[in-house]
Structure formats: structure tokens, C-alpha cells
Amino acid sequence: WVLDAVAQQMGDDAEFYGLTPERLNAANARTEQMLRDASDMELSIDGSSLVVRVINQSGHSLPTGYPEGRRMWINVKFFDDSGALLREDGGYDFVDAVLDDSSTKVYEKLMGMAPDVASAVNLPAGKSLHLVLNNEVVSDNRIPPRGFTNAAFEAFGGGPVAYTYADGQYWDDTNFTIPEGATSAVATLYFQTSSREYMEFLRDTNVTDDFGQTAYDLWVANGKSAPVAMDTMTIDIDVSDPCDINGDGSTNGADLGALLSS
């Protein structure tokens, strides 16, 4: 959404500086393709759980870049045999730009202020979106790239925080409990550049001029940084009863007889 917002803010000068609609569309398409190339997904069933594996195919932590507001998460929808939606984990409201992060895993790097800095500027210590004041990493569960070792990444302050990856690991697994009656599931890995929380922070915290409000208004006008689907996969779920040996849809004495005669 950012390139479109820049062009919108520039108005008639945008095309003069090369931000033509054709170039904007091409640049956005390249960015989306880069996101799709950055990861792969694998789905498997482990007992009563759907296991979603996200594989980092990039050369850096996934997601990378400017951490404030930037995030990636897993969305899972479970369906019954009639196609009805039974449950959604990691749901996102595209109208209000609100993520249900309580039911899924969100990959992100969260920054914060240590107590000494917070005291000096009279702000609360801990998680913070103040870019120039933040001086510590509160958490970082982004997926490492190939060649990752904890020692090498800790040497430059880029290691996982409040999360664990083994040396050489460039993937991450998340388990989702399969609801009763589910016969299929669709998993999607989403990426978002600017969360609602971050844009509201820019709007409400800047009291010296109207740039915070301007950024927020441009965010709203350009789709509220609608998330991009990096990967989507479907898997069938076998709900057959292993005790239904004769396959008649019920478990009874006939199954015992079939077992003893086999």
C-alpha cells in the first residue's frame, strides 16, 4: 500500500517523477511475487491435530525488515463434508483491519524500551512502537534462514527472543486442534506491512504536526494495508473410525466378528 500512498500524496507530481499507474502496478506485483517466493508451506495430520509447517525460502529472517507493524500469521479454516465452515483460526477482518491473534501464531519482532530509557523520557517500559527510543527486543519468533546458528545470530543481536529454534532450523511447525466433523482444512500464510495498531500509534502519538493523521488517512484510503497471501494449501482430513472394520459407518459386534475372522 505504501507506493500507492506515496503517489496519492504527491498528486499531479507523481507521474512526473515516474510513479505512473503502470509502474506502480508492476512494482506492487513484483513485491507480491517476492513474498510468495519467500516461503513454502506443508500440511500434515498428527492424530487430532493439523500441523502447519512454514518454511523460510529467503536469505533472511522471515518476515524481515522494519519491525514495527510488520507481521506474518497463519489462518486456518476447517470445513465439514458439506463445505460448511466449522471453525476459523487466525481470522482477519478486512473491513476493520483487526486480526484475531489469540487463536493462531503471529510471526513478528517486537521492540521495547528498557527501564532506564523509559524513565528518562517519562514513558512506560516494555513493548513500544517508538522507533527512536526502543533499545531492546521484547520478542522475536521470526523464522531463521538456512545456515542459522544461535551463536552466529546472537553475535549481532539477531537471535530469537522468547522463542526457540535449533541450529540449522529454517522452518516452524504450528499445531491446530481439528474440530469434530471436519473433513478438510485450508491454511493460508498472510503477510502485512502495517498493522492497525501501528498506524493508530502514528496518528495518536504525533502531536507536533498533522503527519501522523496524514499517514493514517493514506493507510485507510489504500486498503488499510490489506494482508497478502504468501501460501495457501488444502488438506483432506480422514474422519473414519479405525474400529469400524467392516466399513458400515458404525462400531458394533459385527466389527469384532470381522476382526476375529480376519
Short mmCIF file of C-alpha atoms in Angstrom, two decimals:
data_model
loop_
_atom_site.label_atom_id
_atom_site.label_comp_id
_atom_site.label_asym_id
_atom_site.label_seq_id
_atom_site.Cartn_x
_atom_site.Cartn_y
_atom_site.Cartn_z
CA TRP A 1 0.00 0.00 0.00
CA VAL A 2 2.94 2.34 0.59
CA LEU A 3 3.87 3.10 -3.04
CA ASP A 4 0.24 3.85 -3.85
CA ALA A 5 0.04 6.12 -0.82
CA VAL A 6 3.19 7.99 -1.85
CA ALA A 7 1.79 8.56 -5.34
CA GLN A 8 -1.52 9.71 -3.91
CA GLN A 9 0.20 12.17 -1.57
CA MET A 10 2.29 13.56 -4.45
CA GLY A 11 -0.80 14.19 -6.55
CA ASP A 12 -0.11 15.51 -10.04
CA ASP A 13 3.66 15.38 -9.46
CA ALA A 14 3.65 11.59 -9.12
CA GLU A 15 3.78 10.79 -12.83
CA PHE A 16 6.41 13.47 -13.41
CA TYR A 17 8.70 11.58 -11.03
CA GLY A 18 7.95 8.24 -12.67
CA LEU A 19 5.17 6.96 -10.42
CA THR A 20 2.83 6.14 -13.26
CA PRO A 21 -0.08 3.71 -12.69
CA GLU A 22 1.68 1.14 -14.88
CA ARG A 23 4.91 1.32 -12.87
CA LEU A 24 3.04 1.23 -9.56
CA ASN A 25 1.13 -1.87 -10.61
CA ALA A 26 4.30 -3.56 -11.84
CA ALA A 27 6.21 -2.74 -8.65
CA ASN A 28 3.39 -4.00 -6.45
CA ALA A 29 3.16 -7.20 -8.49
CA ARG A 30 6.91 -7.79 -8.07
CA THR A 31 6.62 -7.26 -4.32
CA GLU A 32 3.75 -9.74 -4.03
CA GLN A 33 5.66 -12.31 -6.08
CA MET A 34 8.70 -11.85 -3.84
CA LEU A 35 6.51 -12.53 -0.81
CA ARG A 36 5.10 -15.68 -2.40
CA ASP A 37 8.62 -16.88 -3.24
CA ALA A 38 9.87 -16.21 0.30
CA SER A 39 8.10 -19.16 1.92
CA ASP A 40 6.62 -22.60 1.38
CA MET A 41 4.01 -24.49 3.37
CA GLU A 42 3.47 -28.15 4.25
CA LEU A 43 0.36 -29.61 5.90
CA SER A 44 0.08 -32.91 7.76
CA ILE A 45 -2.23 -34.65 10.21
CA ASP A 46 -0.86 -35.81 13.55
CA GLY A 47 -3.61 -37.55 15.48
CA SER A 48 -6.21 -34.91 16.28
CA SER A 49 -4.02 -32.02 15.16
CA LEU A 50 -3.36 -30.26 11.88
CA VAL A 51 0.32 -29.42 11.63
CA VAL A 52 1.18 -26.36 9.56
CA ARG A 53 4.85 -26.09 8.65
CA VAL A 54 6.12 -22.75 7.31
CA ILE A 55 9.46 -22.98 5.52
CA ASN A 56 11.73 -19.98 5.07
CA GLN A 57 12.97 -19.88 1.46
CA SER A 58 14.54 -16.43 1.73
CA GLY A 59 18.02 -15.35 2.76
CA HIS A 60 16.99 -13.61 5.97
CA SER A 61 14.62 -13.96 8.91
CA LEU A 62 11.00 -14.29 7.83
CA PRO A 63 9.44 -11.76 7.86
CA THR A 64 12.30 -9.28 7.71
CA GLY A 65 12.75 -5.51 7.59
CA TYR A 66 11.29 -2.66 9.60
CA PRO A 67 9.71 -4.45 12.57
CA GLU A 68 7.03 -2.02 13.79
CA GLY A 69 3.68 -3.09 12.39
CA ARG A 70 5.13 -5.75 10.09
CA ARG A 71 3.90 -9.28 10.74
CA MET A 72 3.02 -12.67 9.30
CA TRP A 73 0.42 -15.15 10.57
CA ILE A 74 -1.32 -18.44 9.84
CA ASN A 75 -5.01 -18.59 9.02
CA VAL A 76 -6.75 -21.97 9.13
CA LYS A 77 -10.33 -22.79 8.13
CA PHE A 78 -11.90 -26.17 8.91
CA PHE A 79 -14.85 -27.45 6.83
CA ASP A 80 -17.26 -30.38 7.11
CA ASP A 81 -18.22 -32.71 4.26
CA SER A 82 -20.96 -30.30 3.09
CA GLY A 83 -18.46 -27.45 2.77
CA ALA A 84 -19.75 -25.57 5.83
CA LEU A 85 -17.16 -23.66 7.85
CA LEU A 86 -16.75 -25.24 11.28
CA ARG A 87 -14.03 -23.00 12.72
CA GLU A 88 -11.53 -20.35 11.67
CA ASP A 89 -8.25 -19.73 13.48
CA GLY A 90 -6.31 -16.54 12.86
CA GLY A 91 -9.26 -14.76 11.29
CA TYR A 92 -8.77 -11.27 9.89
CA ASP A 93 -11.44 -8.60 9.47
CA PHE A 94 -10.55 -6.90 6.18
CA VAL A 95 -13.00 -4.05 6.85
CA ASP A 96 -11.78 -3.08 10.32
CA ALA A 97 -8.20 -4.39 9.82
CA VAL A 98 -8.36 -6.43 13.03
CA LEU A 99 -6.57 -9.77 13.48
CA ASP A 100 -7.70 -12.48 15.89
CA ASP A 101 -4.21 -13.23 17.15
CA SER A 102 -5.42 -15.26 20.13
CA SER A 103 -6.20 -18.35 18.02
CA THR A 104 -3.07 -18.59 15.90
CA LYS A 105 0.65 -17.91 15.68
CA VAL A 106 1.89 -14.48 14.61
CA TYR A 107 5.48 -14.14 13.41
CA GLU A 108 6.94 -10.76 14.31
CA LYS A 109 9.70 -8.87 16.07
CA LEU A 110 8.51 -6.70 18.94
CA MET A 111 10.71 -3.91 20.26
CA GLY A 112 10.64 -2.09 23.57
CA MET A 113 12.23 0.37 25.96
CA ALA A 114 14.41 -0.71 28.86
CA PRO A 115 13.58 0.88 32.24
CA ASP A 116 16.45 3.39 32.11
CA VAL A 117 15.36 4.81 28.75
CA ALA A 118 11.69 4.74 29.71
CA SER A 119 12.44 6.65 32.92
CA ALA A 120 14.48 9.27 31.06
CA VAL A 121 11.63 10.04 28.65
CA ASN A 122 8.80 9.51 31.16
CA LEU A 123 7.18 6.67 29.23
CA PRO A 124 6.25 3.12 30.27
CA ALA A 125 8.96 0.48 30.00
CA GLY A 126 8.40 -2.61 27.87
CA LYS A 127 6.81 -3.10 24.47
CA SER A 128 6.84 0.12 22.46
CA LEU A 129 6.32 1.43 18.94
CA HIS A 130 8.63 4.43 19.49
CA LEU A 131 11.25 3.63 16.85
CA VAL A 132 13.98 6.03 18.01
CA LEU A 133 13.51 5.27 21.72
CA ASN A 134 13.38 1.49 21.58
CA ASN A 135 16.60 -0.14 22.75
CA GLU A 136 15.71 -3.79 23.36
CA VAL A 137 13.95 -6.72 21.72
CA VAL A 138 10.93 -7.90 23.68
CA SER A 139 10.29 -10.96 21.50
CA ASP A 140 11.33 -12.27 18.11
CA ASN A 141 9.92 -15.53 16.74
CA ARG A 142 10.65 -14.87 13.06
CA ILE A 143 11.77 -17.97 11.17
CA PRO A 144 15.55 -18.12 10.58
CA PRO A 145 17.11 -18.69 7.15
CA ARG A 146 19.21 -21.65 6.02
CA GLY A 147 22.58 -21.71 7.74
CA PHE A 148 21.15 -20.38 11.00
CA THR A 149 23.03 -20.99 14.23
CA ASN A 150 22.10 -19.45 17.56
CA ALA A 151 25.68 -18.39 18.30
CA ALA A 152 26.13 -16.60 14.98
CA PHE A 153 22.85 -14.71 15.24
CA GLU A 154 23.32 -13.80 18.89
CA ALA A 155 26.69 -12.28 17.96
CA PHE A 156 24.95 -9.45 16.10
CA GLY A 157 21.81 -9.33 18.23
CA GLY A 158 19.60 -11.10 15.70
CA GLY A 159 18.78 -14.30 17.54
CA PRO A 160 15.30 -15.45 18.58
CA VAL A 161 13.93 -13.86 21.76
CA ALA A 162 11.28 -15.60 23.90
CA TYR A 163 11.21 -18.36 21.27
CA THR A 164 13.49 -21.25 20.35
CA TYR A 165 14.95 -22.51 17.06
CA ALA A 166 17.52 -25.27 16.83
CA ASP A 167 20.76 -24.73 14.94
CA GLY A 168 20.10 -25.35 11.26
CA GLN A 169 16.33 -24.93 11.58
CA TYR A 170 14.71 -22.80 8.87
CA TRP A 171 11.08 -23.83 9.37
CA ASP A 172 8.47 -23.72 12.10
CA ASP A 173 5.53 -26.01 12.97
CA THR A 174 2.22 -24.95 14.49
CA ASN A 175 -0.45 -27.39 15.67
CA PHE A 176 -4.16 -26.66 15.34
CA THR A 177 -6.73 -28.93 17.04
CA ILE A 178 -9.08 -30.43 14.45
CA PRO A 179 -12.75 -29.82 15.33
CA GLU A 180 -15.16 -32.75 15.36
CA GLY A 181 -16.72 -33.38 11.96
CA ALA A 182 -14.01 -31.64 9.95
CA THR A 183 -13.21 -33.32 6.63
CA SER A 184 -10.90 -30.69 5.14
CA ALA A 185 -8.83 -27.67 6.08
CA VAL A 186 -7.43 -24.67 4.21
CA ALA A 187 -4.32 -22.97 5.61
CA THR A 188 -3.07 -19.57 4.45
CA LEU A 189 0.09 -17.71 5.43
CA TYR A 190 -0.55 -13.97 5.43
CA PHE A 191 1.88 -11.05 5.43
CA GLN A 192 1.01 -7.48 6.42
CA THR A 193 3.19 -4.38 6.14
CA SER A 194 1.44 -2.05 8.61
CA SER A 195 -0.91 -3.17 11.36
CA ARG A 196 -3.84 -1.09 12.59
CA GLU A 197 -2.11 -0.81 15.98
CA TYR A 198 0.94 0.81 14.41
CA MET A 199 -0.97 3.23 12.19
CA GLU A 200 -3.15 4.34 15.10
CA PHE A 201 0.03 4.86 17.12
CA LEU A 202 1.43 7.16 14.42
CA ARG A 203 -1.85 9.06 14.28
CA ASP A 204 -2.32 9.49 18.02
CA THR A 205 1.28 9.98 19.18
CA ASN A 206 2.34 12.74 16.77
CA VAL A 207 1.10 15.99 18.34
CA THR A 208 3.59 18.39 16.70
CA ASP A 209 2.05 18.40 13.20
CA ASP A 210 -0.52 16.57 11.09
CA PHE A 211 1.83 13.99 9.52
CA GLY A 212 0.57 11.20 11.77
CA GLN A 213 -3.02 11.83 10.75
CA THR A 214 -1.96 12.12 7.10
CA ALA A 215 -0.21 8.73 7.24
CA TYR A 216 -3.26 7.16 8.86
CA ASP A 217 -5.62 8.66 6.29
CA LEU A 218 -3.45 7.35 3.44
CA TRP A 219 -3.43 3.92 5.08
CA VAL A 220 -7.23 3.94 5.22
CA ALA A 221 -7.53 5.19 1.64
CA ASN A 222 -5.24 2.44 0.34
CA GLY A 223 -6.89 -0.64 1.75
CA LYS A 224 -5.57 -0.47 5.34
CA SER A 225 -2.50 -2.47 4.32
CA ALA A 226 -4.58 -5.46 3.28
CA PRO A 227 -2.60 -8.66 4.00
CA VAL A 228 -1.07 -10.63 1.14
CA ALA A 229 -1.44 -14.41 0.93
CA MET A 230 2.07 -15.88 0.71
CA ASP A 231 0.99 -19.54 0.67
CA THR A 232 -2.35 -21.38 0.61
CA MET A 233 -2.84 -25.14 0.89
CA THR A 234 -5.75 -27.55 1.34
CA ILE A 235 -5.69 -30.94 3.04
CA ASP A 236 -8.31 -33.67 3.37
CA ILE A 237 -8.99 -34.97 6.85
CA ASP A 238 -9.87 -38.65 7.28
CA VAL A 239 -12.58 -38.89 9.92
CA SER A 240 -13.22 -42.62 9.55
CA ASP A 241 -13.33 -44.68 12.73
CA PRO A 242 -10.42 -47.19 12.80
CA CYS A 243 -12.68 -49.53 14.80
CA ASP A 244 -15.26 -49.63 12.00
CA ILE A 245 -13.56 -52.62 10.41
CA ASN A 246 -16.38 -53.60 8.04
CA GLY A 247 -16.91 -50.01 6.90
CA ASP A 248 -20.65 -49.80 7.63
CA GLY A 249 -20.36 -46.46 9.40
CA SER A 250 -20.80 -47.74 12.95
CA THR A 251 -18.79 -49.63 15.53
CA ASN A 252 -20.51 -52.76 16.86
CA GLY A 253 -20.26 -56.52 17.27
CA ALA A 254 -20.07 -57.05 13.53
CA ASP A 255 -16.69 -55.28 13.56
CA LEU A 256 -15.45 -57.62 16.30
CA GLY A 257 -16.57 -60.57 14.22
CA ALA A 258 -14.79 -59.21 11.17
CA LEU A 259 -11.64 -58.74 13.22
CA LEU A 260 -11.70 -62.27 14.65
CA SER A 261 -12.34 -63.84 11.26
CA SER A 262 -9.56 -61.93 9.51
#
